[in-house]
């Protein structure tokens, strides 16, 4: 399962994997598109 598929099928797991990738500076397979979308939505809700 790819990270983008994970986003659509198991959001919580996507969050956990994304956090782990960021903490490990593993940017090679980071789901940038969905991460930007989620951060943008978070900013709008504040």
N, CA, C and O atoms as a CHARMM CRD file, in Angstrom:
* protein
*
  184
    1    1 UNK  N      0.85600  -1.17900   0.00000 PROA 1      0.00000
    2    1 UNK  CA     0.00000   0.00000   0.00000 PROA 1      0.00000
    3    1 UNK  C      0.89900   1.23900   0.00000 PROA 1      0.00000
    4    1 UNK  O      1.83100   1.34800   0.79700 PROA 1      0.00000
    5    2 UNK  N      0.60800   2.14000  -0.88300 PROA 2      0.00000
    6    2 UNK  CA     1.39900   3.36800  -0.94200 PROA 2      0.00000
    7    2 UNK  C      0.90900   4.35000   0.11500 PROA 2      0.00000
    8    2 UNK  O     -0.18000   4.18900   0.66600 PROA 2      0.00000
    9    3 UNK  N      1.70500   5.34900   0.38900 PROA 3      0.00000
   10    3 UNK  CA     1.34000   6.35200   1.38600 PROA 3      0.00000
   11    3 UNK  C      0.08600   7.11600   0.96400 PROA 3      0.00000
   12    3 UNK  O     -0.72800   7.47600   1.81400 PROA 3      0.00000
   13    4 UNK  N     -0.08000   7.36500  -0.32100 PROA 4      0.00000
   14    4 UNK  CA    -1.27900   8.06900  -0.79000 PROA 4      0.00000
   15    4 UNK  C     -2.51700   7.19500  -0.65200 PROA 4      0.00000
   16    4 UNK  O     -3.59400   7.69200  -0.32300 PROA 4      0.00000
   17    5 UNK  N     -2.37200   5.90500  -0.90100 PROA 5      0.00000
   18    5 UNK  CA    -3.48400   4.97900  -0.70100 PROA 5      0.00000
   19    5 UNK  C     -3.82100   4.88800   0.78000 PROA 5      0.00000
   20    5 UNK  O     -4.99200   4.83300   1.15500 PROA 5      0.00000
   21    6 UNK  N     -2.80400   4.87300   1.61000 PROA 6      0.00000
   22    6 UNK  CA    -3.00200   4.82100   3.05600 PROA 6      0.00000
   23    6 UNK  C     -3.82300   6.01100   3.52700 PROA 6      0.00000
   24    6 UNK  O     -4.69400   5.85300   4.38400 PROA 6      0.00000
   25    7 UNK  N     -3.57100   7.17200   2.99800 PROA 7      0.00000
   26    7 UNK  CA    -4.33000   8.38100   3.34200 PROA 7      0.00000
   27    7 UNK  C     -5.82100   8.16300   3.12000 PROA 7      0.00000
   28    7 UNK  O     -6.64300   8.57700   3.93700 PROA 7      0.00000
   29    8 UNK  N     -6.16300   7.51700   2.02000 PROA 8      0.00000
   30    8 UNK  CA    -7.56500   7.30800   1.66700 PROA 8      0.00000
   31    8 UNK  C     -8.20600   6.16200   2.43900 PROA 8      0.00000
   32    8 UNK  O     -9.42300   6.15200   2.61900 PROA 8      0.00000
   33    9 UNK  N     -7.41800   5.20200   2.89600 PROA 9      0.00000
   34    9 UNK  CA    -7.98000   4.00800   3.52300 PROA 9      0.00000
   35    9 UNK  C     -7.85400   3.99400   5.04500 PROA 9      0.00000
   36    9 UNK  O     -8.70600   3.42200   5.72500 PROA 9      0.00000
   37   10 UNK  N     -6.81600   4.60600   5.58700 PROA 10     0.00000
   38   10 UNK  CA    -6.60100   4.58100   7.04100 PROA 10     0.00000
   39   10 UNK  C     -5.90200   5.87500   7.45400 PROA 10     0.00000
   40   10 UNK  O     -4.67800   5.92900   7.56600 PROA 10     0.00000
   41   11 UNK  N     -6.70200   6.90800   7.67600 PROA 11     0.00000
   42   11 UNK  CA    -6.16400   8.23700   7.95400 PROA 11     0.00000
   43   11 UNK  C     -5.26200   8.24700   9.18600 PROA 11     0.00000
   44   11 UNK  O     -4.20200   8.87300   9.16800 PROA 11     0.00000
   45   12 UNK  N     -5.66600   7.56400  10.25200 PROA 12     0.00000
   46   12 UNK  CA    -4.85600   7.54700  11.47600 PROA 12     0.00000
   47   12 UNK  C     -3.48000   6.94400  11.21700 PROA 12     0.00000
   48   12 UNK  O     -2.46900   7.47000  11.68300 PROA 12     0.00000
   49   13 UNK  N     -3.44400   5.85700  10.48500 PROA 13     0.00000
   50   13 UNK  CA    -2.15800   5.23100  10.15000 PROA 13     0.00000
   51   13 UNK  C     -1.32400   6.15400   9.27100 PROA 13     0.00000
   52   13 UNK  O     -0.10300   6.21200   9.41200 PROA 13     0.00000
   53   14 UNK  N     -1.98200   6.88100   8.36100 PROA 14     0.00000
   54   14 UNK  CA    -1.28900   7.84300   7.50900 PROA 14     0.00000
   55   14 UNK  C     -0.63100   8.92300   8.37000 PROA 14     0.00000
   56   14 UNK  O      0.52300   9.28900   8.14400 PROA 14     0.00000
   57   15 UNK  N     -1.37300   9.42900   9.36000 PROA 15     0.00000
   58   15 UNK  CA    -0.83700  10.44600  10.27600 PROA 15     0.00000
   59   15 UNK  C      0.39400   9.90600  11.00300 PROA 15     0.00000
   60   15 UNK  O      1.43200  10.56500  11.05200 PROA 15     0.00000
   61   16 UNK  N      0.27300   8.71500  11.56200 PROA 16     0.00000
   62   16 UNK  CA     1.37900   8.12300  12.32300 PROA 16     0.00000
   63   16 UNK  C      2.61100   7.91300  11.44300 PROA 16     0.00000
   64   16 UNK  O      3.73300   8.19300  11.86500 PROA 16     0.00000
   65   17 UNK  N      2.40600   7.43000  10.24300 PROA 17     0.00000
   66   17 UNK  CA     3.53400   7.20000   9.33000 PROA 17     0.00000
   67   17 UNK  C      4.15700   8.52100   8.89300 PROA 17     0.00000
   68   17 UNK  O      5.37900   8.63000   8.79300 PROA 17     0.00000
   69   18 UNK  N      3.32300   9.52300   8.63300 PROA 18     0.00000
   70   18 UNK  CA     3.82600  10.83700   8.22600 PROA 18     0.00000
   71   18 UNK  C      4.65300  11.46200   9.34800 PROA 18     0.00000
   72   18 UNK  O      5.71700  12.02400   9.08900 PROA 18     0.00000
   73   19 UNK  N      4.18400  11.37200  10.57400 PROA 19     0.00000
   74   19 UNK  CA     4.93200  11.89100  11.72500 PROA 19     0.00000
   75   19 UNK  C      6.28100  11.18700  11.83900 PROA 19     0.00000
   76   19 UNK  O      7.31200  11.83000  12.03800 PROA 19     0.00000
   77   20 UNK  N      6.26400   9.87400  11.71200 PROA 20     0.00000
   78   20 UNK  CA     7.51200   9.10600  11.79500 PROA 20     0.00000
   79   20 UNK  C      8.49200   9.52100  10.69800 PROA 20     0.00000
   80   20 UNK  O      9.68700   9.67500  10.95400 PROA 20     0.00000
   81   21 UNK  N      7.98800   9.70000   9.48300 PROA 21     0.00000
   82   21 UNK  CA     8.85200  10.12300   8.38200 PROA 21     0.00000
   83   21 UNK  C      9.44400  11.50400   8.65900 PROA 21     0.00000
   84   21 UNK  O     10.63100  11.72700   8.41700 PROA 21     0.00000
   85   22 UNK  N      8.64300  12.41600   9.15700 PROA 22     0.00000
   86   22 UNK  CA     9.13800  13.76600   9.46000 PROA 22     0.00000
   87   22 UNK  C     10.18400  13.72600  10.57200 PROA 22     0.00000
   88   22 UNK  O     11.20700  14.40500  10.48400 PROA 22     0.00000
   89   23 UNK  N      9.93600  12.94300  11.61000 PROA 23     0.00000
   90   23 UNK  CA    10.88200  12.84500  12.71900 PROA 23     0.00000
   91   23 UNK  C     12.21500  12.25500  12.27700 PROA 23     0.00000
   92   23 UNK  O     13.26300  12.58700  12.83100 PROA 23     0.00000
   93   24 UNK  N     12.17000  11.38000  11.27800 PROA 24     0.00000
   94   24 UNK  CA    13.38400  10.73300  10.77800 PROA 24     0.00000
   95   24 UNK  C     13.98500  11.44800   9.57400 PROA 24     0.00000
   96   24 UNK  O     14.91600  10.94400   8.94600 PROA 24     0.00000
   97   25 UNK  N     13.45200  12.62000   9.25600 PROA 25     0.00000
   98   25 UNK  CA    13.89500  13.38900   8.08100 PROA 25     0.00000
   99   25 UNK  C     13.85800  12.54900   6.80800 PROA 25     0.00000
  100   25 UNK  O     14.72100  12.68200   5.94000 PROA 25     0.00000
  101   26 UNK  N     12.85600  11.68900   6.70700 PROA 26     0.00000
  102   26 UNK  CA    12.66400  10.83800   5.52800 PROA 26     0.00000
  103   26 UNK  C     11.64700  11.51500   4.61900 PROA 26     0.00000
  104   26 UNK  O     10.44600  11.25900   4.70900 PROA 26     0.00000
  105   27 UNK  N     12.13900  12.37300   3.75400 PROA 27     0.00000
  106   27 UNK  CA    11.25900  13.16000   2.89600 PROA 27     0.00000
  107   27 UNK  C     11.05500  12.52700   1.52200 PROA 27     0.00000
  108   27 UNK  O     10.26600  13.02800   0.72100 PROA 27     0.00000
  109   28 UNK  N     11.75100  11.44400   1.24700 PROA 28     0.00000
  110   28 UNK  CA    11.73000  10.85200  -0.09300 PROA 28     0.00000
  111   28 UNK  C     10.36300  10.31300  -0.49700 PROA 28     0.00000
  112   28 UNK  O      9.98300  10.41500  -1.66400 PROA 28     0.00000
  113   29 UNK  N      9.62300   9.74500   0.43900 PROA 29     0.00000
  114   29 UNK  CA     8.31800   9.17500   0.08600 PROA 29     0.00000
  115   29 UNK  C      7.17500   9.86700   0.82700 PROA 29     0.00000
  116   29 UNK  O      6.07500   9.32500   0.93000 PROA 29     0.00000
  117   30 UNK  N      7.43900  11.04300   1.33200 PROA 30     0.00000
  118   30 UNK  CA     6.43400  11.80900   2.06500 PROA 30     0.00000
  119   30 UNK  C      5.29000  12.20100   1.13600 PROA 30     0.00000
  120   30 UNK  O      5.51300  12.58800  -0.01100 PROA 30     0.00000
  121   31 UNK  N      4.07500  12.09700   1.63800 PROA 31     0.00000
  122   31 UNK  CA     2.87600  12.45300   0.86400 PROA 31     0.00000
  123   31 UNK  C      2.65100  13.96100   0.99400 PROA 31     0.00000
  124   31 UNK  O      1.77600  14.41500   1.73200 PROA 31     0.00000
  125   32 UNK  N      3.45100  14.71200   0.26900 PROA 32     0.00000
  126   32 UNK  CA     3.44300  16.17600   0.35100 PROA 32     0.00000
  127   32 UNK  C      2.07300  16.75700   0.00300 PROA 32     0.00000
  128   32 UNK  O      1.58900  17.66400   0.68000 PROA 32     0.00000
  129   33 UNK  N      1.45800  16.23700  -1.04400 PROA 33     0.00000
  130   33 UNK  CA     0.16700  16.77000  -1.50200 PROA 33     0.00000
  131   33 UNK  C     -0.88300  16.74300  -0.38700 PROA 33     0.00000
  132   33 UNK  O     -1.53900  17.75100  -0.12300 PROA 33     0.00000
  133   34 UNK  N     -1.03900  15.59200   0.26200 PROA 34     0.00000
  134   34 UNK  CA    -2.04600  15.48400   1.31500 PROA 34     0.00000
  135   34 UNK  C     -1.60500  16.19800   2.59400 PROA 34     0.00000
  136   34 UNK  O     -2.44200  16.72700   3.32600 PROA 34     0.00000
  137   35 UNK  N     -0.32000  16.21800   2.86300 PROA 35     0.00000
  138   35 UNK  CA     0.18100  16.92600   4.04000 PROA 35     0.00000
  139   35 UNK  C     -0.11500  18.41600   3.93400 PROA 35     0.00000
  140   35 UNK  O     -0.56800  19.02600   4.90300 PROA 35     0.00000
  141   36 UNK  N      0.13200  19.00200   2.78300 PROA 36     0.00000
  142   36 UNK  CA    -0.17700  20.41900   2.56000 PROA 36     0.00000
  143   36 UNK  C     -1.67400  20.65500   2.69700 PROA 36     0.00000
  144   36 UNK  O     -2.09600  21.63500   3.31000 PROA 36     0.00000
  145   37 UNK  N     -2.47400  19.76400   2.13000 PROA 37     0.00000
  146   37 UNK  CA    -3.93600  19.88500   2.21200 PROA 37     0.00000
  147   37 UNK  C     -4.40300  19.88100   3.67100 PROA 37     0.00000
  148   37 UNK  O     -5.22800  20.70600   4.06300 PROA 37     0.00000
  149   38 UNK  N     -3.87700  18.95800   4.46600 PROA 38     0.00000
  150   38 UNK  CA    -4.27400  18.86000   5.87200 PROA 38     0.00000
  151   38 UNK  C     -3.81000  20.07300   6.67800 PROA 38     0.00000
  152   38 UNK  O     -4.55800  20.57500   7.51800 PROA 38     0.00000
  153   39 UNK  N     -2.60400  20.54400   6.43800 PROA 39     0.00000
  154   39 UNK  CA    -2.10100  21.72300   7.15000 PROA 39     0.00000
  155   39 UNK  C     -2.88300  22.97300   6.76900 PROA 39     0.00000
  156   39 UNK  O     -3.14900  23.82400   7.61900 PROA 39     0.00000
  157   40 UNK  N     -3.25000  23.08800   5.50400 PROA 40     0.00000
  158   40 UNK  CA    -4.05700  24.21800   5.04700 PROA 40     0.00000
  159   40 UNK  C     -5.41600  24.20000   5.72900 PROA 40     0.00000
  160   40 UNK  O     -5.88400  25.23200   6.21000 PROA 40     0.00000
  161   41 UNK  N     -6.05200  23.03600   5.77200 PROA 41     0.00000
  162   41 UNK  CA    -7.35200  22.90700   6.43600 PROA 41     0.00000
  163   41 UNK  C     -7.24400  23.20500   7.93100 PROA 41     0.00000
  164   41 UNK  O     -8.13700  23.82500   8.50900 PROA 41     0.00000
  165   42 UNK  N     -6.16600  22.77000   8.54600 PROA 42     0.00000
  166   42 UNK  CA    -5.94700  23.03700   9.96500 PROA 42     0.00000
  167   42 UNK  C     -5.82700  24.53000  10.21500 PROA 42     0.00000
  168   42 UNK  O     -6.38000  25.04600  11.18600 PROA 42     0.00000
  169   43 UNK  N     -5.11700  25.21800   9.35600 PROA 43     0.00000
  170   43 UNK  CA    -4.96500  26.66700   9.47300 PROA 43     0.00000
  171   43 UNK  C     -6.27700  27.40000   9.30600 PROA 43     0.00000
  172   43 UNK  O     -6.51000  28.41200   9.96600 PROA 43     0.00000
  173   44 UNK  N     -7.13200  26.90500   8.43700 PROA 44     0.00000
  174   44 UNK  CA    -8.43300  27.53300   8.20800 PROA 44     0.00000
  175   44 UNK  C     -9.37000  27.33800   9.38900 PROA 44     0.00000
  176   44 UNK  O    -10.23000  28.18100   9.64400 PROA 44     0.00000
  177   45 UNK  N     -9.21200  26.22700  10.11600 PROA 45     0.00000
  178   45 UNK  CA   -10.11500  25.94200  11.23000 PROA 45     0.00000
  179   45 UNK  C     -9.77200  26.74800  12.47700 PROA 45     0.00000
  180   45 UNK  O    -10.56800  26.80900  13.41400 PROA 45     0.00000
  181   46 UNK  N     -8.61400  27.35800  12.49500 PROA 46     0.00000
  182   46 UNK  CA    -8.19800  28.16100  13.65000 PROA 46     0.00000
  183   46 UNK  C     -8.81400  29.48700  13.52500 PROA 46     0.00000
  184   46 UNK  O     -8.61100  30.34500  14.38400 PROA 46     0.00000
